[in-house]
Coordinates of C-alpha atoms in Angstrom, one line a residue:
X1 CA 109.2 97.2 71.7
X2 CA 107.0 97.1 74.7
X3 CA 104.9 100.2 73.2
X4 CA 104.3 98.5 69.9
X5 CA 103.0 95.2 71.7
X6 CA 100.9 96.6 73.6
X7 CA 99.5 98.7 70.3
X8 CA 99.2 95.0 68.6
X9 CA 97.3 93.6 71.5
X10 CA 94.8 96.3 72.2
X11 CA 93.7 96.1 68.2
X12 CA 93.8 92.0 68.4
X13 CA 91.9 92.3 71.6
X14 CA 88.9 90.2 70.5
X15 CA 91.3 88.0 69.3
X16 CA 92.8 87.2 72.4
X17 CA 89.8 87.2 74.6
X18 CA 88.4 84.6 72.1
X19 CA 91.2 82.5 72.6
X20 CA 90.5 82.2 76.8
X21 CA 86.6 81.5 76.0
X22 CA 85.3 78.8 75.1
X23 CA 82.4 78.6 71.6
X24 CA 79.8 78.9 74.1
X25 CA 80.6 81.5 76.1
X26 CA 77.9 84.1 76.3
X27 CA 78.4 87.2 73.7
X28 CA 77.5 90.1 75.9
X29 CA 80.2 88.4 78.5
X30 CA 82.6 87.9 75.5
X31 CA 81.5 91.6 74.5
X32 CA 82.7 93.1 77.8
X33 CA 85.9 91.1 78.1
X34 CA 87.0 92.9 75.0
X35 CA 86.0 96.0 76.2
X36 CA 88.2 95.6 79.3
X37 CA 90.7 94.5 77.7
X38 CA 91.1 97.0 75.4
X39 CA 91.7 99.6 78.5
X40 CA 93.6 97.2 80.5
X41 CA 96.1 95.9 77.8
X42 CA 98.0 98.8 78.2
X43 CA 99.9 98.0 81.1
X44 CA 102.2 95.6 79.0
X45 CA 104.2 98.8 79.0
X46 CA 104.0 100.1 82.5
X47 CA 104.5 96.6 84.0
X48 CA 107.5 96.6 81.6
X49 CA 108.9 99.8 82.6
X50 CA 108.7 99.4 86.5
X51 CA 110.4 95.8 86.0
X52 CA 113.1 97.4 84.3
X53 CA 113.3 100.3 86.7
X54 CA 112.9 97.6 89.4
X55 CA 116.0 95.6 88.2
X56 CA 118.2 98.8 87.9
X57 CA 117.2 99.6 91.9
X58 CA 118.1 96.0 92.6
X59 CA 121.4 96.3 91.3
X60 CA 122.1 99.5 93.1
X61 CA 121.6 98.2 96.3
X62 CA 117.7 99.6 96.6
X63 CA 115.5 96.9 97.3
X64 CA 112.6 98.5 99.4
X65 CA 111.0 101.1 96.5
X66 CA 110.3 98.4 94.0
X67 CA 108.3 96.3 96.9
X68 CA 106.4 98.9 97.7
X69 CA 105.7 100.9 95.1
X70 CA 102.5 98.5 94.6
X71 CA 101.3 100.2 97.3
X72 CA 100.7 103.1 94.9
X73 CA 99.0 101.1 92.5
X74 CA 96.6 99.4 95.3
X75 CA 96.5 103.4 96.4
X76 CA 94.5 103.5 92.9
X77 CA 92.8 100.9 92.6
X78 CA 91.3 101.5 96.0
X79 CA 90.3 104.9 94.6
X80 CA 88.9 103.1 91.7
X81 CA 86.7 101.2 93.1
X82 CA 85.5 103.3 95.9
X83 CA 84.6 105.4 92.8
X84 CA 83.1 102.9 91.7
X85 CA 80.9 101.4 94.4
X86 CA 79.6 105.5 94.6
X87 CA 78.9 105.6 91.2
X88 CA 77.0 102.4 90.1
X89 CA 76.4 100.7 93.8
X90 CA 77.7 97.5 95.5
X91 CA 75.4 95.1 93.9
X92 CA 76.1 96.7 90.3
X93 CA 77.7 93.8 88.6
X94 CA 75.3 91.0 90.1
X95 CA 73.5 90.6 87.0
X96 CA 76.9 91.0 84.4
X97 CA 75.4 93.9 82.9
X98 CA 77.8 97.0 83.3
X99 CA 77.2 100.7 81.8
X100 CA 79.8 102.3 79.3
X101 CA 81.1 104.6 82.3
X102 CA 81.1 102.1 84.8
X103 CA 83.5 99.7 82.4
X104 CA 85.4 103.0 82.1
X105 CA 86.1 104.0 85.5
X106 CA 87.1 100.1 86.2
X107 CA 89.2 100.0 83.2
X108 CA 91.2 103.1 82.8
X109 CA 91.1 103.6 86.9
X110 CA 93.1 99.9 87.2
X111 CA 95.4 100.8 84.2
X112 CA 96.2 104.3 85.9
X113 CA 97.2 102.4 89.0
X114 CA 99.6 100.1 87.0
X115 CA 100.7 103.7 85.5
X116 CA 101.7 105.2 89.0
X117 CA 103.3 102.0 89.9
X118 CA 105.9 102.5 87.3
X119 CA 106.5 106.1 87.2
X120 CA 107.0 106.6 90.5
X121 CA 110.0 104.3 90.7
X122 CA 111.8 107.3 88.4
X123 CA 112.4 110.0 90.9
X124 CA 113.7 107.4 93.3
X125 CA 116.2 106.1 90.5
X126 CA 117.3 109.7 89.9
X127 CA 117.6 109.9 93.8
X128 CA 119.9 106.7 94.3
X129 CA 122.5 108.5 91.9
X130 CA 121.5 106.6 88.4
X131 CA 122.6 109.0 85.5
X132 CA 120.2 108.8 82.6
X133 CA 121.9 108.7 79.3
X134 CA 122.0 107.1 76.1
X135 CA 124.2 104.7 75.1
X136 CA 125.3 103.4 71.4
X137 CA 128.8 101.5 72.1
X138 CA 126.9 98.4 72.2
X139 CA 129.8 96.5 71.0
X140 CA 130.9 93.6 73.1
X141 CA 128.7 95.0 75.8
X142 CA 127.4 91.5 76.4
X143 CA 124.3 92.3 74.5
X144 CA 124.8 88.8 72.5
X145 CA 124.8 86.9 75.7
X146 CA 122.1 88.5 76.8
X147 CA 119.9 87.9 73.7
X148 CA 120.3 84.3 74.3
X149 CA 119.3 84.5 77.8
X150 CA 116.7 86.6 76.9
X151 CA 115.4 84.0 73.7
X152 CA 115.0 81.1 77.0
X153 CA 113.2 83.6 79.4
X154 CA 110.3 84.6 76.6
X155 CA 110.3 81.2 75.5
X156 CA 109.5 80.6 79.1
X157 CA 107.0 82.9 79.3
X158 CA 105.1 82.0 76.1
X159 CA 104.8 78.2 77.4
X160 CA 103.6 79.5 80.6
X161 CA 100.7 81.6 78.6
X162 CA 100.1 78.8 76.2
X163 CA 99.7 76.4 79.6
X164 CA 97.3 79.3 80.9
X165 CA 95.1 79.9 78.2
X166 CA 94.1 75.7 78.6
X167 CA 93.5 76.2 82.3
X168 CA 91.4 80.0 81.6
X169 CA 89.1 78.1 78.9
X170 CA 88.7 75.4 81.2
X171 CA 88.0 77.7 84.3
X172 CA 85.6 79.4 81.8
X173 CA 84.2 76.4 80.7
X174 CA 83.4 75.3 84.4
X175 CA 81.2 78.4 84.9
X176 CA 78.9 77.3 81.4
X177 CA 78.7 74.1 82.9
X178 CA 77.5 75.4 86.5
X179 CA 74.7 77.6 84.4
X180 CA 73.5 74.5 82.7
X181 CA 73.6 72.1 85.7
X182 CA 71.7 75.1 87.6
X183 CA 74.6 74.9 90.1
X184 CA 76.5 77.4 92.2
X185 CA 78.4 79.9 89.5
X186 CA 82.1 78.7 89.8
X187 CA 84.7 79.6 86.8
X188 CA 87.5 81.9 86.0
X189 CA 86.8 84.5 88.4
X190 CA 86.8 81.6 91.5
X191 CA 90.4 80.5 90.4
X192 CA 91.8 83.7 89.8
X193 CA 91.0 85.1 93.0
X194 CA 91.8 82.2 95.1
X195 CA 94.9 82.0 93.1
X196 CA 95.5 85.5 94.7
X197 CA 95.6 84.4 97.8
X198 CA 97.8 81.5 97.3
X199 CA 100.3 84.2 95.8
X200 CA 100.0 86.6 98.4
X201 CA 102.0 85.1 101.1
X202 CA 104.5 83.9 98.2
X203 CA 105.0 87.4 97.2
X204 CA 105.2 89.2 100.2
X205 CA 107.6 85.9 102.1
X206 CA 109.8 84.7 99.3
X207 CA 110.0 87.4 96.8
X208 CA 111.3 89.7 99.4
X209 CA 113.9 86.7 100.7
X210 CA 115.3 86.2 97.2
X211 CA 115.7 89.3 96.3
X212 CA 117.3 90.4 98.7
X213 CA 119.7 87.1 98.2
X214 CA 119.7 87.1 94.4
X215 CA 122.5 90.0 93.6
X216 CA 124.8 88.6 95.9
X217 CA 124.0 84.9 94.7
X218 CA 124.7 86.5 91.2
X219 CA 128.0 87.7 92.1
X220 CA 129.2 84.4 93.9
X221 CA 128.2 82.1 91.1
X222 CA 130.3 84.5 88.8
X223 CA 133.0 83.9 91.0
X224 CA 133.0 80.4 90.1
X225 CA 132.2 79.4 93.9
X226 CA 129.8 76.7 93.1
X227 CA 129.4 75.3 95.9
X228 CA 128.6 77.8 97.7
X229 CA 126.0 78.4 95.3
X230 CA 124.3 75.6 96.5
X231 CA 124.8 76.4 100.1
X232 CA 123.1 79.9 99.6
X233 CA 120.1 78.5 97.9
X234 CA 119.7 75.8 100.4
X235 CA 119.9 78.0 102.9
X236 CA 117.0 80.4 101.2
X237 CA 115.1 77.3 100.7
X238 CA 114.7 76.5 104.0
X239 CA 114.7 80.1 105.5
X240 CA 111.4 80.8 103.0
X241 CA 110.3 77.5 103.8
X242 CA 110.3 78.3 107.8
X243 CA 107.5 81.4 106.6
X244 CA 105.1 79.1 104.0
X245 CA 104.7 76.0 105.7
X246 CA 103.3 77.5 108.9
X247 CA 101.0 79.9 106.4
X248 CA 100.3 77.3 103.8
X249 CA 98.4 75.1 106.8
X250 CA 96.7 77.8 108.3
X251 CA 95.4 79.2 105.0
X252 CA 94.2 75.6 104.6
X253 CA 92.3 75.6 107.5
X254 CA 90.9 78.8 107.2
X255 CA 90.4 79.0 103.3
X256 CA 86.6 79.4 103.5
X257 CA 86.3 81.7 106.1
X258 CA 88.9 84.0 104.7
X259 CA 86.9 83.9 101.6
X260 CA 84.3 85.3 102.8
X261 CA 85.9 88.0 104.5
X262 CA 87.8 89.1 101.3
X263 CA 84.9 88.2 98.9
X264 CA 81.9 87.9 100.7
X265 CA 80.8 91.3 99.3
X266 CA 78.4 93.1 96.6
X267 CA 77.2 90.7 93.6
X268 CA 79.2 87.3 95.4
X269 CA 76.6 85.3 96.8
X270 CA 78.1 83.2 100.5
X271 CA 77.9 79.9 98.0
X272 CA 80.2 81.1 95.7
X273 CA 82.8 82.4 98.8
X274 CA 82.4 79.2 100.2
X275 CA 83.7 78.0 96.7
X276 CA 86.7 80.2 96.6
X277 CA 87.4 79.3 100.2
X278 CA 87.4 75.5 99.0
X279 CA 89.8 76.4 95.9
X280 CA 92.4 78.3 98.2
X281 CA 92.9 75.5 100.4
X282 CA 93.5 73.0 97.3
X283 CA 95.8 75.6 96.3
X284 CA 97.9 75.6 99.9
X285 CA 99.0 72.2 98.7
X286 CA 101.3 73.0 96.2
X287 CA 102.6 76.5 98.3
X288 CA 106.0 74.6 99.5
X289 CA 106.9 72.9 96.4
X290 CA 105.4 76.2 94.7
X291 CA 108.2 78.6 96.5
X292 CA 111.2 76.0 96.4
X293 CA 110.6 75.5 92.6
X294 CA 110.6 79.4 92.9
X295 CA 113.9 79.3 94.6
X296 CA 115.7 76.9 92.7
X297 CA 115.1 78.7 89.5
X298 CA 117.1 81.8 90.6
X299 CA 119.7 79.6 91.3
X300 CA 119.8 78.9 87.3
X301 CA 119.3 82.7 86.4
X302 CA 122.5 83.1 89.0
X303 CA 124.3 81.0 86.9
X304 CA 123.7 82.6 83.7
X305 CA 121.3 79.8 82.3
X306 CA 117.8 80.3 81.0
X307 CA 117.4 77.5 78.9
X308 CA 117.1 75.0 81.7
X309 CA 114.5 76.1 83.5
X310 CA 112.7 76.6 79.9
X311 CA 112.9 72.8 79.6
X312 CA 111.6 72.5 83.4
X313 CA 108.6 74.4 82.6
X314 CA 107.8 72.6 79.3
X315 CA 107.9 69.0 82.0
X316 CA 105.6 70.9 84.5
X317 CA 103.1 72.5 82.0
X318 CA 102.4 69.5 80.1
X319 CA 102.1 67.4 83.3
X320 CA 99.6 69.9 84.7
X321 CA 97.4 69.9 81.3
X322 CA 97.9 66.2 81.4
X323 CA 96.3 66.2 84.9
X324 CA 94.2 69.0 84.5
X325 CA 92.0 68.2 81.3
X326 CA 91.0 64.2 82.2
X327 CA 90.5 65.8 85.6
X328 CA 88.1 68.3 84.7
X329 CA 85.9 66.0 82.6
X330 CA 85.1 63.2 85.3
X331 CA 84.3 65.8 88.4
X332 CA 81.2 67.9 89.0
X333 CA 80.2 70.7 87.6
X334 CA 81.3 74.7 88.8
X335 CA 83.3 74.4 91.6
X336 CA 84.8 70.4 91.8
X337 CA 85.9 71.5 88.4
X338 CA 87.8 74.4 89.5
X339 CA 89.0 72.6 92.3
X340 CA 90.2 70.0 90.0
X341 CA 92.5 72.5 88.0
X342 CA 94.3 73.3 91.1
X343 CA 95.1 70.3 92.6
X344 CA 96.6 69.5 89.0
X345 CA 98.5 72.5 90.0
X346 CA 100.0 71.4 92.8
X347 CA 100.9 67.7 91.6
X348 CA 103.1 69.6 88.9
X349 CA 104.5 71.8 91.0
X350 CA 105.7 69.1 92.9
X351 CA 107.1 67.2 90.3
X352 CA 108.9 70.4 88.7
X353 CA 110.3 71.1 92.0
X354 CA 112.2 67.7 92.5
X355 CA 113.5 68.0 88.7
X356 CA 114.4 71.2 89.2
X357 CA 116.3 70.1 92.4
X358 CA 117.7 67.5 91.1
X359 CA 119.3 69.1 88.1
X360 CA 120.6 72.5 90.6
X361 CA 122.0 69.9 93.2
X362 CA 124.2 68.2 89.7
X363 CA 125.1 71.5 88.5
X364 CA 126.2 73.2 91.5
X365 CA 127.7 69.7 93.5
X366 CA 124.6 70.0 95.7
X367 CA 122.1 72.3 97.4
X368 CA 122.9 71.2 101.2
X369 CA 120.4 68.6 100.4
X370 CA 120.2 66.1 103.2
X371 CA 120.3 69.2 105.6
X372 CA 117.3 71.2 103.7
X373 CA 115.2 67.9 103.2
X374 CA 115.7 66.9 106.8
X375 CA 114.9 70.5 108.0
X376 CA 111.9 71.0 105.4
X377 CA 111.0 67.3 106.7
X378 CA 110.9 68.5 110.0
X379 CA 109.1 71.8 109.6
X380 CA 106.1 69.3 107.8
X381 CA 106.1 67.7 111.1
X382 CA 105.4 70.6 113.2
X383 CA 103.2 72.1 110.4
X384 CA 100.8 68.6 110.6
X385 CA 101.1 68.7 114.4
X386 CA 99.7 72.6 113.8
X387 CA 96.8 71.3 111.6
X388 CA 95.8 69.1 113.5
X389 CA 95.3 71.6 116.5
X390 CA 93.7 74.0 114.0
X391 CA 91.2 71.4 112.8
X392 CA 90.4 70.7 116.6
X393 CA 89.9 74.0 117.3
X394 CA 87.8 75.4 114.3
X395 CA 85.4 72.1 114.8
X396 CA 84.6 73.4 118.6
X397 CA 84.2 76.7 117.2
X398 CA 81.8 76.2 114.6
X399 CA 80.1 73.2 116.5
X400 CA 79.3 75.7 120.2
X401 CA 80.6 79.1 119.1
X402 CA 79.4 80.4 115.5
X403 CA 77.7 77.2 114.3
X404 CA 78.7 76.0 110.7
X405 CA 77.1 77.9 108.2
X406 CA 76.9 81.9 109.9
X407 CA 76.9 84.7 107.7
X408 CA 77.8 87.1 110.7
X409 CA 81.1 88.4 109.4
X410 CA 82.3 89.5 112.8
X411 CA 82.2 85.5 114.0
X412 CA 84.2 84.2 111.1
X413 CA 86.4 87.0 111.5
X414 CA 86.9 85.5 115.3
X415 CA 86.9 81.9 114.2
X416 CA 89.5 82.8 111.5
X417 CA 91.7 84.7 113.8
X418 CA 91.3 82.0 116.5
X419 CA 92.4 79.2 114.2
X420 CA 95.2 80.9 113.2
X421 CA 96.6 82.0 116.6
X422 CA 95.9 78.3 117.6
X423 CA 98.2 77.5 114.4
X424 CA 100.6 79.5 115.4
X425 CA 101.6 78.4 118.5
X426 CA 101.2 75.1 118.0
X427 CA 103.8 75.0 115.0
X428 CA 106.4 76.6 117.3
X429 CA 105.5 74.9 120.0
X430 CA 106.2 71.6 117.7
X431 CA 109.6 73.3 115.7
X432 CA 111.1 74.4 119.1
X433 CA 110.5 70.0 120.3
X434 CA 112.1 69.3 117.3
X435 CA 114.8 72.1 117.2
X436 CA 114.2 73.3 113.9
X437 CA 117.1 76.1 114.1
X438 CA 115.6 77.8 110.7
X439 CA 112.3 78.5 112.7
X440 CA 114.2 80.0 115.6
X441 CA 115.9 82.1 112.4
X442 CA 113.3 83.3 111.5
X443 CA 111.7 84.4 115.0
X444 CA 114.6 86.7 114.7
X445 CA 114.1 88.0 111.6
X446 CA 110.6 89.2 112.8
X447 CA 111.8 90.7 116.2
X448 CA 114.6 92.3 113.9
X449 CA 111.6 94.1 111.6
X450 CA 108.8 94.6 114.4
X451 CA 111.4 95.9 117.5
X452 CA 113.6 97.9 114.7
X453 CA 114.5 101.3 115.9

């Protein structure tokens, strides 16, 4: 199935990159979309495999292989690019122009990496004792169950697309507009990568938590325990929440400045990082409610129910569109427009995560609620108290230190790093005066990982 989809979508390719561009977007651009696309399109069904082989791993126990087998791909892509930079130069794409063998090496070099991603999950299957073989007794083997479930989670997915494709031809949009106002170049690119880094922490902090928790969630709620259902997710709730609030407000400090580390390179001008740096602390407002929401989900998957949090999602997408496009008309052009996008984000994030809470806590006969509210609550507290510090700090800094507009990487590299170590002990400075036992939980989580033997 997988295979033939991605078939479909590498021959409807113009197609689909026609329908994230807006009627003015410039033809060679649109011209070199497709051509990525056509080599990148393919990892529909290498994404699909290692998900599946990541899902068989989780249910045998074997969490660590699927988290890092990214590292391979990033392995790649490293390669890629490093090829890349050799072959064509760091300033190569400044001017959007891009040889035949230089869209090659980025497009079939990114796809390999998706390729080793996948396929190197197999050997560590056979390894964990799976036996390979094919099965056709698919009567009342649950297959009709999980058809339905399986109807909600692509319905799911093609809402979230649909919601996407808006937001990409506004993004794209934004960078036309910038052009034509003669204004620092802000679209797509700009939201996707500071997207990234509001992912990041997300990825690496509550993936890891809840997947760890989800199998035996899974097996409680089909013991009928609800109750302790809730109790489990509350208590992931506020153990992921002890890791993102502390992050999300020193990202938001420190947004521009690690956007300039990260993307101040090659073809990016220090405007447009300053822009990104903007756009990823917008985005740091809607990290909490962004990994509850998260959390509360998998409570619904652990019950068996997909259509729920289909419903959810239709809520959140159209109040994020409903935001987003009224939003995007009355700012600025380039980057107030971008910015504008996600901070629409983030109010719908919000507002999904209380219906989504609301409806777990009725399902379930609560989530722990007045205990995760007061503790989330608290952690807010010592996470403003943190801010505060940070802003303090970063304003001497830039004001005696580096001044406020240095392009010396090694001083925003010190201002960052400053900022953040300021952040970090004032937030458990402020959790341990207001005896936030989820933070101390968490300290020993770390010391379990860093002192391991």
């Amino acid at each position: 199935m997988l295979l033939l989809l991605s078939i479909v979508a590498v021959l409807a390719a113009p197609l689909i990159v026609d329908l994230y561009t807006p009627a003015d977007y410039p033809r060679a651009e649109f011209e070199l979309a497709v051509a990525f696309a056509r080599l990148c399109l393919p990892q529909i069904l290498f994404y699909g495999i290692y998900t599946m082989l990541s899902q068989v791993l989780n249910a045998r126990g074997q969490f660590g292989a699927p988290m890092f087998a990214p590292i391979a791909n990033n392995v790649v892509a490293i390669a890629t690019f490093l090829l890349f930079i050799s072959v064509a130069g760091t300033s190569a794409a400044a001017d959007g122009v891009l040889t035949s063998s230089q869209v090659l090496i980025l497009g079939i070099g990114t796809t390999l990496g998706v390729v080793v991603q996948a396929l190197i999950l197999i050997p560590l299957l056979v390894r964990s004792g799976h036996v390979w073989r094919l099965r056709f007794d698919w009567r009342d083997a649950g297959l009709g169950r999980a058809g339905v479930l399986a109807f909600w989670t692509i319905a799911l997915v093609l809402v979230n697309q649909a919601t996407y494709v808006v937001v990409a031809r506004l993004a794209t949009q934004a960078n036309v507009d910038a052009t034509v106002a003669g204004v620092t170049a802000a679209g797509l690119t700009t939201y996707q990568k500071a997207h990234l880094v509001f992912m990041l922490p997300h990825s690496v902090i509550t993936v890891s938590i809840v997947t760890a928790m989800l199998p035996a969630l899974s097996r409680i709620a089909h013991s009928g325990d609800l109750p302790r259902v809730g109790r489990e997710i509350g208590s992931t709730m506020r153990l992921a929440a002890s890791f993102i609030v502390p992050i999300a407000a020193i990202l938001l400090v420190t947004g521009s400045g690690i956007a300039v580390l990260l993307f101040g390179y090659g073809a990016a001008i220090p405007a447009q990082a300053a822009i990104m740096g903007q756009i990823v602390s917008v985005f740091m407002l809607s990290l909490l409610p962004f990994t509850l929401f998260y959390v509360l989900l998998r409570g619904f998957y652990a019950l068996e129910d997909t259509r729920t949090p289909f419903f959810i999602t239709v809520v959140f997408s159209l109040i994020w569109l409903a935001l987003a496009v009224p939003l995007f008309r009355l700012v600025g052009s380039g980057g107030p427009q971008v910015a504008s996008l996600a901070f629409s984000y983030g109010i719908s994030y919000w507002v999904g995560m209380a219906i989504a809470w609301f409806m777990l806590a009725r399902r379930v006969g609560g989530l722990d609620s007045a205990r995760t509210i007061g503790a989330v609550a608290r952690m807010l507290g010592a996470g403003a108290f943190a801010l505060l510090c940070m802003l303090g700090v970063r304003a001497l800094l830039l004001t005696y230190v580096t001044g406020p507009a240095t392009a010396d990487k090694w001083a925003v590299l010190a201002t960052v790093a400053s900022v953040a170590v300021t952040g970090s002990v004032a937030y458990f400075v402020a959790a341990w005066i207001l005896r936030i036992s989820e933070v101390s939980a968490m300290m020993e989580v770390v010391k379990r990982k860093v002192f391991k033997r």
